[in-house]
PDB file of C-alpha atoms and ligand atoms in Angstrom:
ATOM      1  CA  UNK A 160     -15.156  15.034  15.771  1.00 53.00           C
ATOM      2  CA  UNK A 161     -12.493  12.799  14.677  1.00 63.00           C
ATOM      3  CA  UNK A 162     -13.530   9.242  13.426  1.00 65.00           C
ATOM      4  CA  UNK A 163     -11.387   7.422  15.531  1.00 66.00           C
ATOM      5  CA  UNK A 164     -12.612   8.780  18.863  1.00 68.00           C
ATOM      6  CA  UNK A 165     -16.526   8.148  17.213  1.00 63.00           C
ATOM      7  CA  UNK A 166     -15.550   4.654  17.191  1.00 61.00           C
ATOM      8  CA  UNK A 167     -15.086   4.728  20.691  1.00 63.00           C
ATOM      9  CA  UNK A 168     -18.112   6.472  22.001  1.00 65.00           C
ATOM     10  CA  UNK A 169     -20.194   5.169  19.697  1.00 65.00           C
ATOM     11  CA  UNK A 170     -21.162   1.507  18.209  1.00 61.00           C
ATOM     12  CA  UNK A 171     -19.274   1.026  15.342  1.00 73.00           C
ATOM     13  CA  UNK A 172     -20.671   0.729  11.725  1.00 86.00           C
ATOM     14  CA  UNK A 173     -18.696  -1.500   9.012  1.00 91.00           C
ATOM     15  CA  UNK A 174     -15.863   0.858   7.209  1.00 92.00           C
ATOM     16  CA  UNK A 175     -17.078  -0.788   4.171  1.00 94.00           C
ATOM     17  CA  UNK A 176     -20.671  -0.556   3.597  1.00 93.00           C
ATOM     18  CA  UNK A 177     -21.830   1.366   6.551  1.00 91.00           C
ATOM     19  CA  UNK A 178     -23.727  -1.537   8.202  1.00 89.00           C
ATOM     20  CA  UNK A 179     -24.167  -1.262  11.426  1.00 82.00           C
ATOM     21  CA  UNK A 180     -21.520  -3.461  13.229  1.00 64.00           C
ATOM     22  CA  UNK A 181     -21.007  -6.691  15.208  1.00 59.00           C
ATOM     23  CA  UNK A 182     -19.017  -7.396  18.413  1.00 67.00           C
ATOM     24  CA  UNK A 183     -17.560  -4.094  17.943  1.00 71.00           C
ATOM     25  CA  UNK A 184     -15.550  -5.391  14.264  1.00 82.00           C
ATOM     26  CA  UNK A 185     -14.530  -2.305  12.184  1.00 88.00           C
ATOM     27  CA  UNK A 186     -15.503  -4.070   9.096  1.00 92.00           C
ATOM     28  CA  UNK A 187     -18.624  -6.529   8.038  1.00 92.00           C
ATOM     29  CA  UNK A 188     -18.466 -10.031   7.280  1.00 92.00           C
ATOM     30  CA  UNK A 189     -19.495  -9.436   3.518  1.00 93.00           C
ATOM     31  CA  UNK A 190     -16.623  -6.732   3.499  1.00 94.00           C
ATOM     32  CA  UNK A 191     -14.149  -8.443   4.994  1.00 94.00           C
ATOM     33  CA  UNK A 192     -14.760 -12.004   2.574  1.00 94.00           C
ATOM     34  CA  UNK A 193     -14.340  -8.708  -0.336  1.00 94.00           C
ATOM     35  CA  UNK A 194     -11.368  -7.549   1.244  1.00 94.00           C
ATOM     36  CA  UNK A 195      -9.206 -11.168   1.400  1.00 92.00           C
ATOM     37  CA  UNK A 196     -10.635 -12.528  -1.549  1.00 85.00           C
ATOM     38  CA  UNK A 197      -8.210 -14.242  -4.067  1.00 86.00           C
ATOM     39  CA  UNK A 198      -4.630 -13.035  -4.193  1.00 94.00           C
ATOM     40  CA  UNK A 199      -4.022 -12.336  -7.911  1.00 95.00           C
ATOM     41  CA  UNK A 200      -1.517 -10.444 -10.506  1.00 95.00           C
ATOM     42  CA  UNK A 201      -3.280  -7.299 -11.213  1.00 91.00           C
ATOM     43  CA  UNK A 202      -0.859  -5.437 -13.800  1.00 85.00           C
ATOM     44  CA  UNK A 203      -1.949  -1.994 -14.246  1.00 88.00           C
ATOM     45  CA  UNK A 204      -2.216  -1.119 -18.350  1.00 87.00           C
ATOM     46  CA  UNK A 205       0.232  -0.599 -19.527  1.00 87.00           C
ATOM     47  CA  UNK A 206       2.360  -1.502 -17.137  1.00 91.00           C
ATOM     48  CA  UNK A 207       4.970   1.492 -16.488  1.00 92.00           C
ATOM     49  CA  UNK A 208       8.858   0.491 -17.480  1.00 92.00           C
ATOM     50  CA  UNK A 209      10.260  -0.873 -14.601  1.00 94.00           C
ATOM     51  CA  UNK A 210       7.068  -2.310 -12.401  1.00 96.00           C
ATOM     52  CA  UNK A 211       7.875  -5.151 -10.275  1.00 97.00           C
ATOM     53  CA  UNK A 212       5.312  -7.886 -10.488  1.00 97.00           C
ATOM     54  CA  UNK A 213       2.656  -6.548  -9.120  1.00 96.00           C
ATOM     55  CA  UNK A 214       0.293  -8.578  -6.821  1.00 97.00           C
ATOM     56  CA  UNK A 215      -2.773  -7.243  -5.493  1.00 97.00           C
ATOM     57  CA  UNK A 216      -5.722  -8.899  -2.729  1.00 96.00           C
ATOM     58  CA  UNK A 217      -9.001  -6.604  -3.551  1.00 96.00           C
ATOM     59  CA  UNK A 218      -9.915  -4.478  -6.573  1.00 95.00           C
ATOM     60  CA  UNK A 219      -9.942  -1.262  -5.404  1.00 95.00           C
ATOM     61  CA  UNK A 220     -13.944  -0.253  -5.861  1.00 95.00           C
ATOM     62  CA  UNK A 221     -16.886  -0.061  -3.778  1.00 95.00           C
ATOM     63  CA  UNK A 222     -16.321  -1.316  -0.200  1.00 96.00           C
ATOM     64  CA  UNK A 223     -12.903  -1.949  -0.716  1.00 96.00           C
ATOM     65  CA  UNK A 224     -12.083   1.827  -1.849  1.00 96.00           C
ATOM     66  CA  UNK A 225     -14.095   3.474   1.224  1.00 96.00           C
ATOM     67  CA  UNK A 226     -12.166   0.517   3.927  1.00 96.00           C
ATOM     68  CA  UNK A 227      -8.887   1.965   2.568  1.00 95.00           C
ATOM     69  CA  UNK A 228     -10.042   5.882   2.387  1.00 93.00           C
ATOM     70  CA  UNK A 229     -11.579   5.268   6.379  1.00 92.00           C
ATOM     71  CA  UNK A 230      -8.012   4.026   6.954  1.00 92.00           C
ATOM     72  CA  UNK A 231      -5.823   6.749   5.032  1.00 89.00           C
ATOM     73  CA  UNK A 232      -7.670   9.697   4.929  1.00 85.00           C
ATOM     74  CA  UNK A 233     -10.012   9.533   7.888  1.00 85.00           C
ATOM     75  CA  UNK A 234      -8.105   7.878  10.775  1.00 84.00           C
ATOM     76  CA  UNK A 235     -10.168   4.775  11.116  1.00 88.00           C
ATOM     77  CA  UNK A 236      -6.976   3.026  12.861  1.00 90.00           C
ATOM     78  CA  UNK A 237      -8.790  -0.068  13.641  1.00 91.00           C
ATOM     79  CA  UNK A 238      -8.570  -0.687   9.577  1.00 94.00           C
ATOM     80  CA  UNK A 239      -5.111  -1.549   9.875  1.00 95.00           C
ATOM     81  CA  UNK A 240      -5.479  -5.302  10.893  1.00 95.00           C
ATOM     82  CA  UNK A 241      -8.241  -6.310   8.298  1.00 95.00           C
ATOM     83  CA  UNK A 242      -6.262  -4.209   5.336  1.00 97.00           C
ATOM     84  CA  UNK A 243      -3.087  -5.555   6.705  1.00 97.00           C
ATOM     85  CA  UNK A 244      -4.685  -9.326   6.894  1.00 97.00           C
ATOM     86  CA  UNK A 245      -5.318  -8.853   2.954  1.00 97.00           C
ATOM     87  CA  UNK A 246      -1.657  -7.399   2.239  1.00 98.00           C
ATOM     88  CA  UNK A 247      -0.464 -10.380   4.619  1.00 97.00           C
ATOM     89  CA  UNK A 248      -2.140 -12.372   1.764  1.00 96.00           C
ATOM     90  CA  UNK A 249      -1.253 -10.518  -1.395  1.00 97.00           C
ATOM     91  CA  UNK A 250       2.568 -10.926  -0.327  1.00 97.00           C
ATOM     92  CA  UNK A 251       2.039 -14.498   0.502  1.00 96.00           C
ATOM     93  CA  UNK A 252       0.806 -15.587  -2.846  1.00 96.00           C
ATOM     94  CA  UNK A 253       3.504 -13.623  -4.645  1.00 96.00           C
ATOM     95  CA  UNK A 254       6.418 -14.790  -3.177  1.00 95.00           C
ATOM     96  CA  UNK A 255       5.367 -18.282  -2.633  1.00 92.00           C
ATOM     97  CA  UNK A 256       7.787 -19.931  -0.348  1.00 83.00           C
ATOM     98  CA  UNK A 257       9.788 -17.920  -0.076  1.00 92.00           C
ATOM     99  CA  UNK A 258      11.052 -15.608   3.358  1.00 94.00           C
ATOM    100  CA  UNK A 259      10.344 -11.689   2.333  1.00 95.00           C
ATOM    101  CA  UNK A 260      11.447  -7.961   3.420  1.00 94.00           C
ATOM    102  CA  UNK A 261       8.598  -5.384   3.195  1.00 96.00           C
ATOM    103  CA  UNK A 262       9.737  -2.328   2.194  1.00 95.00           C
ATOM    104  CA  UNK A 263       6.924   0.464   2.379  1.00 95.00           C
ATOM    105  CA  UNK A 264       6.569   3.051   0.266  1.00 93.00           C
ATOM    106  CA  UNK A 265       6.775   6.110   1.909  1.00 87.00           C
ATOM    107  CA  UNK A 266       3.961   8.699   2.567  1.00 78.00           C
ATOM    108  CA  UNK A 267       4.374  11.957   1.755  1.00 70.00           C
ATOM    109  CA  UNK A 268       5.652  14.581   4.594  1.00 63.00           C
ATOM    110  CA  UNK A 269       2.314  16.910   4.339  1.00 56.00           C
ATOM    111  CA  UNK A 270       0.124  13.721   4.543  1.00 60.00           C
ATOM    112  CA  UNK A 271       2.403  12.284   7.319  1.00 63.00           C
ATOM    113  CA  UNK A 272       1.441  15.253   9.167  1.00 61.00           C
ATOM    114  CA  UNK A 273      -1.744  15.920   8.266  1.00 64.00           C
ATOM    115  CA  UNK A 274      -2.837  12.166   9.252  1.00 62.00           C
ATOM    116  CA  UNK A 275      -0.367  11.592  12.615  1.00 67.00           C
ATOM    117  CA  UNK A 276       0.561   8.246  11.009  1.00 76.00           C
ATOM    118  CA  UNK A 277       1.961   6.559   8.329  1.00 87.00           C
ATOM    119  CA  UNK A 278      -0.168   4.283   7.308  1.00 91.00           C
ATOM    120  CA  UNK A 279       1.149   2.341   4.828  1.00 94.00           C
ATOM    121  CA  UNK A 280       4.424   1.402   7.143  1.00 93.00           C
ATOM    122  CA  UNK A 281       1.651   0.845   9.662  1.00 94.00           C
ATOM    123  CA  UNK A 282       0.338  -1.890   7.252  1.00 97.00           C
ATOM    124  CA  UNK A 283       3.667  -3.015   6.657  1.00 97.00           C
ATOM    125  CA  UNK A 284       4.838  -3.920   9.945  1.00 97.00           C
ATOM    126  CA  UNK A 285       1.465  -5.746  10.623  1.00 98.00           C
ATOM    127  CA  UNK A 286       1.415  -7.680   7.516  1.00 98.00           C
ATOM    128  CA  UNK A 287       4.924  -8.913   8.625  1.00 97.00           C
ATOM    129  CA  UNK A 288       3.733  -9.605  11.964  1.00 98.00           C
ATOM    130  CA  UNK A 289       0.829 -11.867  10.665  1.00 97.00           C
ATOM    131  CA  UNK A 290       3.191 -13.753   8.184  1.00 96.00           C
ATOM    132  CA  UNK A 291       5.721 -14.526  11.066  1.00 96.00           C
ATOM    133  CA  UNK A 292       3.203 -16.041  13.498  1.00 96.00           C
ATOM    134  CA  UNK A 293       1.976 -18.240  10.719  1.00 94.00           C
ATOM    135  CA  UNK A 294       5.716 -19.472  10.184  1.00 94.00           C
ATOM    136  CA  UNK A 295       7.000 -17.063   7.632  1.00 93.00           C
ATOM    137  CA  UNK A 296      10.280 -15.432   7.753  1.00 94.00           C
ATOM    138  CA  UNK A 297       9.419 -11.761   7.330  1.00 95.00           C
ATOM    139  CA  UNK A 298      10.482  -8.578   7.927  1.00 93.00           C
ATOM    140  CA  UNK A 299      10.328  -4.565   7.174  1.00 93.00           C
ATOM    141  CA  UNK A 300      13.170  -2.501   5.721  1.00 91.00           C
ATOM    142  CA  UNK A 301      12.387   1.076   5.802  1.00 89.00           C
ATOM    143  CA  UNK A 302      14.872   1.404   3.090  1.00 89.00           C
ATOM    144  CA  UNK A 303      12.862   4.665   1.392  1.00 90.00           C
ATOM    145  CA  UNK A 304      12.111   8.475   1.928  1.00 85.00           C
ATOM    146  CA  UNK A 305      10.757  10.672   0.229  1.00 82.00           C
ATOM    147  CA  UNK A 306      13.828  13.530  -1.099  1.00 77.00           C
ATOM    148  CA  UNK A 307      11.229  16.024  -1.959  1.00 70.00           C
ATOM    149  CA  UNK A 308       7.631  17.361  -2.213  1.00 69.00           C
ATOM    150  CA  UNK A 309       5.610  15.294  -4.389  1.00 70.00           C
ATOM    151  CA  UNK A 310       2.051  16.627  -5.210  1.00 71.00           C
ATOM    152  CA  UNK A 311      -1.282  14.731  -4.514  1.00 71.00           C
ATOM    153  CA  UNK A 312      -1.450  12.170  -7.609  1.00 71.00           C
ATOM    154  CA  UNK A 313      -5.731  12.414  -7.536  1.00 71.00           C
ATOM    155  CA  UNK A 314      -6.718  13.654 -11.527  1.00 73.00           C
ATOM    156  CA  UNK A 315      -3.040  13.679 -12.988  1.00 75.00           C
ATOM    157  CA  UNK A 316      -2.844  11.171 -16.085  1.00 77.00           C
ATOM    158  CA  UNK A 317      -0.281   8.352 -16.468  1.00 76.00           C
ATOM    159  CA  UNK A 318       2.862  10.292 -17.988  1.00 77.00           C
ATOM    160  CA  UNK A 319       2.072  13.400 -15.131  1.00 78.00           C
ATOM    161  CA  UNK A 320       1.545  10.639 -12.318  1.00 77.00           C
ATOM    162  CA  UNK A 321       4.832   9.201 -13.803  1.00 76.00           C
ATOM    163  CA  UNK A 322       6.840  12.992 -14.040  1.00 77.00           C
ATOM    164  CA  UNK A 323       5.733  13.817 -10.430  1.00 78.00           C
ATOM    165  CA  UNK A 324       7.258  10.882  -8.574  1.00 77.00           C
ATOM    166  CA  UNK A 325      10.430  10.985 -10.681  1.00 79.00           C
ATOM    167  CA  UNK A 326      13.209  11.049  -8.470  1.00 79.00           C
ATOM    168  CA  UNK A 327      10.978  11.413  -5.787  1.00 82.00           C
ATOM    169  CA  UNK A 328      12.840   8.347  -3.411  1.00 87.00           C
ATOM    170  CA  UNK A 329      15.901   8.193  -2.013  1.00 85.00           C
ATOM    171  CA  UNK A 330      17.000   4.758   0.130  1.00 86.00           C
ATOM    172  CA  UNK A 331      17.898   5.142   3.527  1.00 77.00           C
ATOM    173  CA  UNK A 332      21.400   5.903   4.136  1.00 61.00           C
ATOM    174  CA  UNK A 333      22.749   5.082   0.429  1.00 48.00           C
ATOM    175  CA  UNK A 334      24.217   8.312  -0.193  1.00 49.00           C
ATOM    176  CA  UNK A 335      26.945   7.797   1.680  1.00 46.00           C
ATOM    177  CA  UNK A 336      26.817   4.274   2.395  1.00 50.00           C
ATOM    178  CA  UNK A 337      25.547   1.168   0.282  1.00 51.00           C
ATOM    179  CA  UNK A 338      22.657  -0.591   1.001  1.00 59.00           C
ATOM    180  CA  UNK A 339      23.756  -3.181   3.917  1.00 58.00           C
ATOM    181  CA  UNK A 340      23.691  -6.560   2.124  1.00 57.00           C
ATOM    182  CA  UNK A 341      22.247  -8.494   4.936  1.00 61.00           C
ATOM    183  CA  UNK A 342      18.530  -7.220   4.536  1.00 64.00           C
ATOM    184  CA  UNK A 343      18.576  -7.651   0.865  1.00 60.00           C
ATOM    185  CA  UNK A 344      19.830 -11.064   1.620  1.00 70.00           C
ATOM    186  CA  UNK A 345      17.084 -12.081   4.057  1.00 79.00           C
ATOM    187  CA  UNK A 346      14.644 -12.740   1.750  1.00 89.00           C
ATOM    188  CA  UNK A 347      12.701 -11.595  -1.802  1.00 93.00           C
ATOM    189  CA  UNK A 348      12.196  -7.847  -1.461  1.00 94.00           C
ATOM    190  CA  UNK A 349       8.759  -7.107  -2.079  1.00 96.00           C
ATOM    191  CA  UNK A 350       7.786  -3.546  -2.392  1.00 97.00           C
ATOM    192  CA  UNK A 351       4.141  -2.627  -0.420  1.00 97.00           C
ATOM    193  CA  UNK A 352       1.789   0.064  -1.153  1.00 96.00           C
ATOM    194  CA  UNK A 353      -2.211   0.261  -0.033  1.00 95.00           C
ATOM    195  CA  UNK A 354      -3.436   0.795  -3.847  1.00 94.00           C
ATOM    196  CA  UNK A 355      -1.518   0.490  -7.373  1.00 94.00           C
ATOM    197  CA  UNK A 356      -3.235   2.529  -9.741  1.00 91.00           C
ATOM    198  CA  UNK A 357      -0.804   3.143 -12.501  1.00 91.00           C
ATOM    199  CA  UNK A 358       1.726   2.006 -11.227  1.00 93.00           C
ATOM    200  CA  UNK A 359       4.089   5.238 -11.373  1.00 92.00           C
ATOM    201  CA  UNK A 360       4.961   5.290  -7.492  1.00 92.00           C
ATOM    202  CA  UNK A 361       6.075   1.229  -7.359  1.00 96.00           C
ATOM    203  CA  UNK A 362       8.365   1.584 -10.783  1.00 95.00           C
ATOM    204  CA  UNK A 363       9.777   4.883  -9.390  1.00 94.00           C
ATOM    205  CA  UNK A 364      10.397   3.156  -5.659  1.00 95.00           C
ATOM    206  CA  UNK A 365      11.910   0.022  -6.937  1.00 96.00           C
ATOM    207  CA  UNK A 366      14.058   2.242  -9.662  1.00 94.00           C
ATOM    208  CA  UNK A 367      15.894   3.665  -6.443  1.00 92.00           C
ATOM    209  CA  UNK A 368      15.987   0.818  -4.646  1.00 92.00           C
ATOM    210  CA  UNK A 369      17.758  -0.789  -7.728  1.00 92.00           C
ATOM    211  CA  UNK A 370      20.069   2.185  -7.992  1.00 88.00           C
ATOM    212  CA  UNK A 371      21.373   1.092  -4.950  1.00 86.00           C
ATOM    213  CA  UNK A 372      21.849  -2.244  -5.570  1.00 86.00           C
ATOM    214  CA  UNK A 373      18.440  -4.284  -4.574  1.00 89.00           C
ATOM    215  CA  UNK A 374      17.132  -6.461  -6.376  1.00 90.00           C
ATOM    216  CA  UNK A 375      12.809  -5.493  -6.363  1.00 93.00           C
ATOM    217  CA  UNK A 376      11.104  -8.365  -8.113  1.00 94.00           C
ATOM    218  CA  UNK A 377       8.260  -8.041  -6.279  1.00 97.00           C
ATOM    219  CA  UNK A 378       5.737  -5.457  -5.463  1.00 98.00           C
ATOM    220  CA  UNK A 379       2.152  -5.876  -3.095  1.00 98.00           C
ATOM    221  CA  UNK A 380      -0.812  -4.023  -2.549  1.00 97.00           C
ATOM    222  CA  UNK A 381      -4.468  -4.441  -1.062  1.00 97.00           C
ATOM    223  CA  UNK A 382      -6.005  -3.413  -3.797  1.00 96.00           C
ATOM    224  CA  UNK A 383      -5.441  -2.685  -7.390  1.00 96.00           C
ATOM    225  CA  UNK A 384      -7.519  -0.255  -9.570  1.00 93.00           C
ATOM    226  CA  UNK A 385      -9.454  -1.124 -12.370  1.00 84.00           C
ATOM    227  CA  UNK A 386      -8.489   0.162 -15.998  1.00 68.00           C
ATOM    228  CA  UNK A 387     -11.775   1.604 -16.517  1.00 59.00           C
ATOM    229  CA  UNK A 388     -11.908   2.884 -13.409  1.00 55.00           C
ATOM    230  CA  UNK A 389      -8.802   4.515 -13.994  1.00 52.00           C
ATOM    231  CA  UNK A 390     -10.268   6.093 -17.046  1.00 46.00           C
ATOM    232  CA  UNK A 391     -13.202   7.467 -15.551  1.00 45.00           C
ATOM    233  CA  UNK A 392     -11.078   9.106 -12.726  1.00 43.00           C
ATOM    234  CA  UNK A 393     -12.956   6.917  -9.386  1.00 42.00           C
ATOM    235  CA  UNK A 394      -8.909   7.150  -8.416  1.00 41.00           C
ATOM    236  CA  UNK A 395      -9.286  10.239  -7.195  1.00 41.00           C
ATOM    237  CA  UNK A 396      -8.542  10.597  -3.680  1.00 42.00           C
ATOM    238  CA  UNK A 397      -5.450   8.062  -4.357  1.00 44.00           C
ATOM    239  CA  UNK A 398      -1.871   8.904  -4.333  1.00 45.00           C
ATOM    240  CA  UNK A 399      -0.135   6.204  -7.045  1.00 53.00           C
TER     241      UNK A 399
HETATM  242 ZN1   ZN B1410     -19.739  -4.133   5.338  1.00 75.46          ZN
END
């Protein structure tokens, strides 16, 4: 039975650690305080050429890691807003002041599919939504697509994470057309993914965006992996 329809029939139990839940919230207290702790610059190492600064709310472990996998991989929709709350908060503390234009990184086409959504556009738009009621100019640019098959990223290493996005983006509309200047003008670009791992799929997204013409200083994520985590392959399940 799928996940989402167990949350409706039955009471719901926190995404993150499986207690059992409160006025019908998808995610505990405890979870949620793990989820939007501190903003901070989590660099994967070493970083890949390219990387945009790379700003992340959670480390992705423990309750964070199955919140995000409920989300992703099992259709626990109501995930969105708390993951989305902690983007909201990643992309705040990067860009400071200034107004910003999500662009998502794109899902793949079999997990688009496979999962009816994409969830990472999903979080996206939300985030955006959050920053503009608190007084924020933001917006999303779905500026990128994915030009061709790209295989799961769980076990490859660095350089084969790195070879298997290459060329894997293409931005909307600039093979015939540039870039229109008005969105890159509306604020600091900041590129959003759920998890940065090694960072191959945010250097290879802003390297097209830059090839036509955007500026991508900035890049945001819930949660960022940690190195030895990395190294001892708990990324599994994880696309970048
Ligand atoms: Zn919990």
């Amino acid at each position: 039975m799928s996940t989402a329809l167990l949350d409706l029939v039955l009471p719901p139990r926190c995404a993150g650690c499986g207690a059992p839940g409160a006025s019908g919230a998808p995610v505990c207290p405890r979870c949620a305080a793990e989820l939007h702790g501190e903003p901070e610059r989590r660099a994967p190492e070493p970083p890949p050429p390219g990387l945009p600064e790379c700003w992340s709310a959670a480390v992705y472990a423990g309750a964070v890691r199955e919140m995000v996998l409920s989300y992703k991989e099992r259709g626990r929709t109501a995930l969105a807003r708390p993951l989305a709350g902690a983007l909201a908060l990643a992309v705040a503390v990067a860009a400071g002041e200034r107004p910003v234009v999500l662009v998502p990184v794109p899902s793949a086409g079999a997990a688009l599919r496979r999962r009816g959504h994409d969830p990472v556009h999903r979080l996206a738009e939300l985030a955006a939504s959050y920053l503009r009621a608190a007084g924020w100019p933001a917006s999303v640019e779905r500026a990128l697509t994915q030009r061709r098959r790209v295989a799961d990223q769980a076990g490859l290493s660095s350089l084969q994470r790195a070879a298997n996005v290459s060329g894997a983006f293409r931005v909307a509309g600039a093979r015939n057309a540039p870039v229109p200047r008005s969105w890159g003008d509306a604020g600091v670009v900041v590129l959003v993914d759920d998890v940065v791992t090694t960072g191959a799929t945010l250097a290879e997204a802003a390297r097209a965006l830059r090839g036509a013409g955007v500026a991508v200083p900035l890049a945001a994520t819930v949660a960022a992996t940690r190195r030895r985590d990395r190294i001892s392959g708990i990324s599994r399940c994880h696309p970048g």
